[in-house]
XYZ file of C-alpha atoms in Angstrom:
538
model
C 136.664 129.342 109.529
C 138.043 129.306 106.195
C 135.691 130.695 103.395
C 134.305 128.015 101.162
C 134.368 129.069 97.409
C 131.406 128.334 95.232
C 133.226 125.964 93.304
C 134.386 123.958 96.246
C 131.092 123.711 97.746
C 129.441 122.883 94.557
C 131.755 119.989 94.117
C 131.543 118.778 97.729
C 127.762 118.917 97.778
C 127.501 117.037 94.419
C 130.182 114.499 95.269
C 128.281 113.777 98.348
C 124.860 113.710 97.040
C 125.846 111.484 94.065
C 126.084 108.566 96.631
C 122.885 109.649 98.558
C 119.774 109.737 96.325
C 117.610 109.821 99.263
C 119.422 112.176 101.682
C 117.796 114.534 104.357
C 118.807 118.043 105.398
C 118.360 118.484 109.087
C 118.511 122.197 110.746
C 118.233 122.370 114.314
C 118.053 118.663 114.824
C 114.993 118.339 112.645
C 114.375 117.053 109.191
C 113.957 120.372 107.096
C 114.257 118.721 103.707
C 113.937 115.257 102.228
C 116.263 115.578 99.079
C 113.994 112.726 97.306
C 110.987 115.371 96.981
C 113.116 118.636 97.202
C 115.587 120.578 95.130
C 118.759 122.731 95.800
C 120.756 124.976 93.955
C 124.187 126.746 94.826
C 125.192 130.326 93.820
C 128.161 132.498 94.246
C 127.787 136.082 93.822
C 129.687 138.963 95.417
C 132.137 136.476 96.997
C 129.235 135.026 98.972
C 128.206 131.417 98.771
C 124.552 130.874 98.917
C 122.536 127.449 99.399
C 118.997 127.386 98.340
C 116.722 124.418 99.240
C 113.127 124.483 98.690
C 109.999 122.091 98.586
C 106.282 122.167 98.547
C 106.275 123.152 102.098
C 109.148 125.543 102.938
C 111.818 127.651 100.950
C 115.127 128.279 102.604
C 118.446 130.231 101.771
C 121.570 129.863 103.811
C 125.143 131.528 103.267
C 127.751 128.714 103.684
C 130.893 129.343 105.573
C 132.584 126.051 105.755
C 131.827 122.435 105.079
C 133.428 118.989 106.187
C 132.155 115.335 105.552
C 132.271 113.001 108.598
C 130.737 109.798 109.401
C 128.434 109.653 106.414
C 127.183 113.339 107.093
C 127.848 116.774 105.403
C 128.157 119.325 107.723
C 127.608 123.009 106.456
C 128.303 125.812 108.769
C 125.949 128.482 107.719
C 124.426 131.788 108.398
C 120.862 132.656 108.150
C 120.008 135.970 106.139
C 120.285 139.034 108.535
C 121.773 136.850 111.212
C 125.680 136.970 112.006
C 125.900 134.076 114.257
C 126.546 130.800 112.337
C 124.565 127.745 112.729
C 124.750 124.272 111.595
C 123.122 122.599 108.594
C 123.629 118.637 108.034
C 122.868 116.511 105.078
C 122.444 112.854 105.955
C 122.762 109.918 103.647
C 120.474 107.919 105.742
C 117.077 108.661 107.120
C 117.631 106.853 110.312
C 120.244 108.907 112.405
C 119.931 107.066 115.485
C 123.148 105.975 117.449
C 123.846 102.334 117.615
C 123.353 102.249 120.973
C 119.782 103.694 120.580
C 119.097 101.248 118.113
C 120.117 98.345 120.079
C 117.961 99.447 123.048
C 114.880 99.947 120.789
C 115.193 96.669 119.297
C 115.820 94.908 122.702
C 112.804 96.578 124.140
C 110.726 95.578 121.117
C 111.818 91.862 121.641
C 110.216 91.919 125.015
C 107.064 93.742 123.707
C 106.631 91.137 120.837
C 107.144 88.200 123.217
C 104.274 89.665 125.655
C 102.103 89.850 122.522
C 102.661 86.486 121.286
C 101.994 84.801 124.636
C 98.553 86.743 124.811
C 97.682 86.128 121.182
C 98.870 82.535 120.701
C 98.266 80.721 124.213
C 99.438 76.969 123.914
C 102.442 77.832 121.504
C 105.802 77.894 122.864
C 108.199 80.815 121.479
C 111.431 79.612 120.445
C 114.393 81.425 118.858
C 113.168 85.034 119.307
C 116.560 87.189 118.253
C 117.739 90.007 116.264
C 121.137 88.472 115.738
C 122.762 89.137 112.365
C 122.921 86.441 109.944
C 124.745 87.407 106.958
C 124.584 84.127 105.199
C 120.632 84.131 105.192
C 120.418 88.018 104.645
C 119.449 88.751 108.126
C 120.039 91.931 110.044
C 119.466 93.483 113.217
C 116.304 95.367 112.364
C 113.825 92.666 112.766
C 113.044 90.374 115.431
C 112.703 86.736 114.206
C 111.310 83.536 116.095
C 109.336 80.454 115.984
C 105.973 79.482 117.595
C 105.630 75.856 118.166
C 102.720 73.507 119.458
C 103.304 69.811 119.153
C 104.101 69.091 115.434
C 102.861 72.389 114.156
C 104.740 75.982 114.142
C 104.647 79.136 112.567
C 107.552 81.561 111.899
C 107.216 85.026 113.334
C 109.192 88.346 112.333
C 108.431 91.859 113.853
C 109.673 95.287 113.157
C 109.341 97.973 115.654
C 107.829 101.377 115.289
C 111.153 103.473 115.625
C 112.398 101.879 112.295
C 111.920 103.766 109.054
C 109.237 103.347 106.915
C 111.396 101.623 104.253
C 112.373 99.172 106.908
C 108.905 98.531 107.610
C 107.731 98.001 104.126
C 110.674 95.739 103.297
C 109.758 93.435 106.120
C 107.737 90.843 103.983
C 110.851 90.186 102.081
C 112.748 89.022 105.025
C 109.684 87.544 106.663
C 109.181 84.942 103.562
C 113.108 84.168 103.663
C 113.001 83.714 107.567
C 109.924 81.264 106.826
C 112.049 79.321 104.389
C 114.894 78.999 107.007
C 112.531 77.857 109.487
C 111.168 75.057 107.028
C 114.780 74.094 106.120
C 115.932 73.604 109.851
C 112.728 71.875 110.891
C 112.441 69.576 107.925
C 111.568 66.164 108.775
C 110.971 67.286 112.492
C 107.439 69.286 112.369
C 105.464 71.426 110.296
C 106.144 75.178 109.699
C 102.497 75.977 108.371
C 102.908 79.642 107.743
C 104.078 83.130 108.784
C 102.687 85.583 111.468
C 104.180 89.160 110.439
C 104.200 92.019 113.070
C 104.289 95.688 111.800
C 103.838 98.968 113.658
C 100.290 100.466 114.101
C 99.119 102.328 111.075
C 102.161 101.276 108.838
C 100.834 97.876 107.154
C 99.194 99.429 103.860
C 102.241 98.268 101.571
C 103.007 94.989 103.277
C 99.166 94.462 103.200
C 98.944 94.807 99.312
C 101.904 92.370 98.889
C 101.028 89.931 101.280
C 97.399 89.742 99.283
C 99.500 88.518 96.288
C 101.163 85.543 97.696
C 100.674 82.031 97.298
C 98.017 80.775 100.018
C 98.590 77.241 99.098
C 102.261 77.656 100.103
C 101.739 79.044 103.424
C 99.112 80.395 105.998
C 99.999 84.276 105.980
C 99.127 86.565 108.927
C 99.610 90.021 109.118
C 99.480 91.841 112.481
C 99.561 95.521 113.534
C 101.220 95.884 117.322
C 100.557 99.408 118.913
C 103.748 99.382 121.139
C 102.316 102.080 123.444
C 99.156 100.051 124.255
C 100.232 96.601 123.718
C 97.393 96.345 121.441
C 97.201 94.027 118.517
C 95.091 94.256 115.313
C 94.763 91.777 112.635
C 94.945 93.065 109.312
C 92.621 91.133 106.551
C 95.014 90.824 103.532
C 92.550 88.897 101.445
C 89.994 92.235 100.859
C 91.530 94.483 98.222
C 88.625 96.790 98.025
C 90.205 99.796 99.451
C 93.614 99.682 97.571
C 95.385 103.374 97.964
C 96.548 103.640 94.277
C 95.529 105.967 91.456
C 96.595 106.461 87.826
C 97.402 109.751 86.391
C 95.847 110.609 82.819
C 98.245 110.179 79.876
C 99.693 113.139 78.332
C 99.192 114.479 74.763
C 102.896 113.827 73.746
C 102.555 115.383 70.315
C 101.050 118.412 71.716
C 103.519 118.908 74.542
C 106.371 118.499 72.107
C 105.100 121.096 69.607
C 104.464 123.181 72.901
C 108.319 122.888 73.732
C 109.402 122.893 70.601
C 111.754 125.693 70.810
C 113.176 124.454 74.092
C 113.843 121.017 72.287
C 115.707 122.529 69.375
C 118.068 124.626 71.829
C 118.923 121.451 73.706
C 119.366 119.512 70.642
C 121.585 121.893 69.106
C 124.189 121.181 71.823
C 123.540 117.696 72.838
C 122.082 116.125 69.468
C 120.017 112.722 70.041
C 119.317 113.392 73.665
C 116.322 111.484 75.301
C 113.088 114.072 75.575
C 110.630 112.587 78.150
C 107.270 114.373 78.425
C 106.130 114.481 82.072
C 103.084 116.562 81.671
C 101.505 118.901 79.614
C 103.309 121.854 81.149
C 106.918 119.888 81.658
C 109.242 117.647 79.842
C 112.777 116.188 80.619
C 116.042 116.072 78.913
C 118.131 112.919 79.453
C 121.320 111.457 78.231
C 121.341 107.629 78.562
C 118.733 107.697 81.350
C 120.462 110.654 83.425
C 118.095 113.686 83.509
C 120.081 116.958 83.290
C 117.567 119.551 82.571
C 113.775 120.378 82.128
C 111.795 122.497 80.281
C 108.527 123.692 81.864
C 105.845 126.360 81.976
C 106.857 129.138 84.471
C 105.531 132.271 86.015
C 107.355 135.618 85.001
C 108.373 137.249 88.408
C 107.379 140.852 87.521
C 104.056 139.957 85.764
C 103.410 136.321 86.686
C 102.718 135.633 83.008
C 103.471 132.149 81.897
C 106.650 131.907 80.024
C 108.809 128.774 79.233
C 112.008 128.048 81.084
C 114.824 125.557 81.481
C 116.073 124.201 84.702
C 119.392 122.093 84.655
C 121.253 120.221 87.249
C 121.873 116.362 88.257
C 119.835 114.954 91.230
C 118.451 117.366 93.544
C 120.212 120.369 92.079
C 118.326 122.644 89.854
C 119.085 125.933 88.393
C 117.278 128.349 86.136
C 119.109 128.556 83.118
C 119.995 132.143 82.036
C 122.782 134.218 80.618
C 124.842 134.251 83.645
C 124.955 130.224 84.276
C 125.103 129.282 80.569
C 128.787 128.553 80.848
C 128.126 126.104 83.964
C 125.278 124.408 81.406
C 127.382 123.947 78.683
C 130.162 122.490 80.897
C 127.612 120.166 82.589
C 126.361 118.851 79.085
C 129.870 118.200 77.925
C 130.753 116.279 81.069
C 127.790 114.142 80.608
C 128.442 113.346 77.066
C 132.040 112.525 77.536
C 131.584 110.458 80.504
C 128.417 108.815 80.140
C 128.917 106.008 77.334
C 129.785 102.348 77.456
C 133.411 102.979 77.667
C 133.380 105.955 79.736
C 135.369 106.578 83.085
C 133.406 103.956 85.263
C 134.503 105.765 88.608
C 133.290 109.259 87.532
C 129.901 110.033 89.416
C 128.104 110.940 86.140
C 128.735 107.456 84.644
C 127.791 105.669 87.891
C 124.642 107.812 88.515
C 121.131 106.244 87.924
C 122.226 102.932 86.082
C 118.589 101.671 86.212
C 117.176 104.769 84.255
C 120.402 103.970 81.955
C 119.266 100.266 81.511
C 115.682 101.571 81.178
C 116.773 103.764 78.259
C 117.859 100.767 76.246
C 115.073 98.687 76.986
C 112.814 101.452 76.009
C 114.481 101.762 72.704
C 113.567 98.206 71.818
C 111.738 96.390 74.354
C 111.412 93.314 72.147
C 115.167 92.145 73.282
C 113.576 91.347 76.549
C 110.720 88.879 74.910
C 109.936 89.041 71.267
C 106.398 89.025 72.200
C 106.409 92.617 73.343
C 105.603 95.758 71.261
C 108.597 98.161 70.963
C 108.356 102.095 70.704
C 108.962 101.735 66.969
C 105.136 100.615 66.134
C 103.096 103.189 64.837
C 100.551 103.290 67.705
C 101.623 104.340 71.411
C 102.281 100.812 72.951
C 105.005 101.818 75.479
C 105.137 103.915 78.607
C 108.233 104.361 80.954
C 108.275 106.212 84.344
C 104.381 105.596 84.787
C 103.409 107.335 88.171
C 101.968 104.454 90.218
C 101.019 105.877 93.934
C 100.370 103.677 96.855
C 99.657 104.885 100.299
C 102.797 107.119 101.073
C 104.992 105.773 98.563
C 105.380 107.958 95.404
C 106.746 105.223 92.914
C 107.507 105.182 89.279
C 106.604 101.736 87.465
C 109.987 101.256 84.947
C 108.116 100.022 81.809
C 104.710 99.415 80.681
C 103.943 97.952 77.718
C 101.606 95.358 75.769
C 102.287 92.008 73.869
C 101.272 91.626 69.937
C 98.100 90.240 71.454
C 97.240 93.199 73.585
C 98.149 91.685 76.722
C 99.675 94.142 79.423
C 103.205 93.615 80.412
C 105.083 95.077 83.622
C 108.922 95.367 83.036
C 110.746 95.968 86.516
C 114.513 96.695 86.023
C 117.481 96.437 88.363
C 121.020 97.266 87.351
C 122.593 96.240 90.694
C 121.898 93.473 93.295
C 118.741 93.927 94.970
C 116.900 91.506 97.482
C 113.720 93.195 96.914
C 113.239 92.861 93.029
C 110.521 90.303 93.176
C 108.341 92.087 95.607
C 108.975 95.554 94.336
C 107.904 93.960 90.905
C 104.971 92.395 92.770
C 104.067 96.170 93.781
C 103.958 97.276 90.080
C 101.930 94.310 88.873
C 99.541 94.551 91.368
C 98.683 97.966 90.935
C 98.494 97.532 86.830
C 96.320 94.763 87.492
C 94.138 96.699 89.952
C 93.814 99.495 87.149
C 93.159 97.366 84.393
C 90.642 95.165 86.048
C 88.717 98.353 86.174
C 89.163 99.328 82.441
C 91.104 102.418 83.656
C 93.850 102.214 81.238
C 91.834 103.326 77.987
C 89.647 105.820 79.959
C 92.810 107.456 81.107
C 94.312 107.613 77.584
C 96.729 104.762 77.822
C 97.248 102.609 74.808
C 94.942 104.518 72.033
C 93.933 102.507 69.086
C 94.646 99.223 70.878
C 92.327 96.644 72.129
C 93.784 95.493 75.657
C 93.491 91.473 76.374
C 91.414 90.974 79.578
C 94.150 88.559 80.959
C 96.079 89.543 83.816
C 99.242 91.423 83.043
C 102.764 89.634 82.674
C 105.514 90.235 84.825
C 109.297 90.493 83.720
C 111.894 91.017 86.240
C 115.436 92.237 84.511
C 118.708 92.211 85.958
C 122.372 91.640 84.950
C 123.427 87.908 85.280
C 126.051 88.651 87.997
C 123.849 91.181 89.899
C 120.908 88.675 90.892
C 120.612 88.314 94.766
C 120.933 84.698 95.666
C 117.532 84.789 97.407
C 115.428 85.642 94.480
C 114.406 82.141 93.723
C 113.276 81.739 97.320
C 111.017 84.752 97.014
C 109.750 83.968 93.512
C 108.560 80.599 94.602
C 106.131 82.292 97.170
C 104.321 84.614 94.535
C 100.795 83.658 93.584
C 100.314 81.380 90.782
C 98.045 83.934 89.340
C 101.005 85.998 88.248
C 102.611 84.891 85.414
C 106.169 85.913 85.806
C 109.558 85.680 83.846
C 112.790 86.530 85.243
C 115.259 87.643 82.555
C 118.886 87.770 83.293
C 120.901 90.029 80.996
C 124.668 90.229 79.938
C 126.816 92.205 82.413
C 128.028 94.512 79.501
C 124.445 95.883 78.957
C 125.586 99.351 78.491
C 127.243 98.171 75.120
C 123.800 96.737 74.079
C 121.052 94.376 76.116
C 121.667 90.699 75.446
C 119.610 88.006 77.339
C 121.792 85.421 78.681
C 118.875 82.954 80.330
C 115.531 83.140 81.287
C 113.460 81.746 84.657
C 109.818 81.022 84.456
C 107.432 78.902 86.860
C 107.597 75.401 85.193
C 103.806 74.882 86.098
C 101.397 77.533 87.487
C 99.972 74.827 89.814
C 100.503 75.649 93.605
C 103.832 74.205 95.085
C 101.890 72.056 97.163
C 97.939 71.005 96.917
C 97.757 70.983 100.917
C 99.286 71.712 103.956
C 99.898 68.140 104.848
C 101.863 67.371 102.149
C 104.616 69.828 103.571
C 105.277 67.290 106.354
C 107.634 65.523 103.851
C 108.532 68.392 101.532
C 109.210 72.048 101.565
C 107.281 74.309 98.929
C 109.163 74.545 95.632
C 108.201 76.167 92.446
C 110.246 74.509 89.715
C 112.145 77.015 87.538
C 112.485 76.364 83.749
C 116.031 77.330 82.291
C 115.974 77.292 78.624
C 119.193 76.884 76.865
């Protein structure tokens, strides 16, 4: 095998991971690291190329001998320290590594299990159209089994997802279930009434879907969530009306002034190289340096190796890569900052990885600079009092999410701003997630208690929800999903100009014409589908 130089390996890994933010590292066929929550570094000393991977659970160092990219996987031939026989390490862009035939078999088996469960649960209803066929026109893939239950003039849309799919696919199931409900209503218009939806998810995996379904419009459809235990063919219905046990928590706001004073030397050091970079306080012991939303370094309180005394250190790298800054790698640090500055600007090389990375964080940095461009009612960061927070941790079940922007109106009403730079079918329900968490903590008066919005009296009204995306990157199914949100949620869809990197400009807005439910009762749907009129001001 040819020896891979440190520079060649670094380029290979960085190029690969620039397109795979949630990659996983497999060793001996098992997932060893999830790079969404882990770090790596590459070093080359004494003509050896060492790959260091670490997380909260484990720490691994491997000597790399060769590398190749094949079928969406980076295959590294490595040696364990102290051993001479090479082994294989794989970095995969996707968590689901099953073969196409294995996926197909699992989905076909699930279809039969779902059919049996429907027969037992809904006697008297006929099962029609149960399929996993691809329908690209309506955004349906093979992951979800879709069907229709019918009894006389009454029917229900059905969608299910099996336990071998990823948690991300399970969490996304409600988006496609709503679209399937709408498709069933369109195809049955004037023939029979599709009253609502039965959504089936694996046992123990319903937390996020449950919270989303709790915030849908109950006048627009009858919503039902069930967990199917495939091993025992057991069904459990989940109560989506009870929000008394929401698994979410709010972290305390950090004293930013004190944190900036603590890291004044590190801030001055970075600013001397890259003036006007963004400094984001992550905690009392850590802050991040970003350039147009792209994080390239952090300053943090670490421990001195020999004495374990606290000391400040700067680590740098893009994505999951991380190196402790020292005299040996100082040239690499300067090279990184120069590359970030020269490529990441509105007129930079669009195909360069550094230009393409983290577009939503780039958009967020512009919105944070002046959030009033989204709506003049919103308070900007320039105000004397702290009235805007970006990247607020919002933990829900196993999901470690970051709310894009949380701010208030001039009247003190909370506002959630969710941003997407690229087309994303899940934007409405992802925005719903964050709105739900903010509303939960706000109803309990937790924001003032946790140090948010000091010197400001918050309105008791429910938060506003803003969904922001470029005009030509709005998914065509967005309107359908917005129509099924609860009328209690006052949302506004803000479409911005495609050239937002040059400055955010609003092109048009959409909002509910009325907060009245789409229909007052189920019977009205026999002659019309639920529609929530959209206002489009000039």
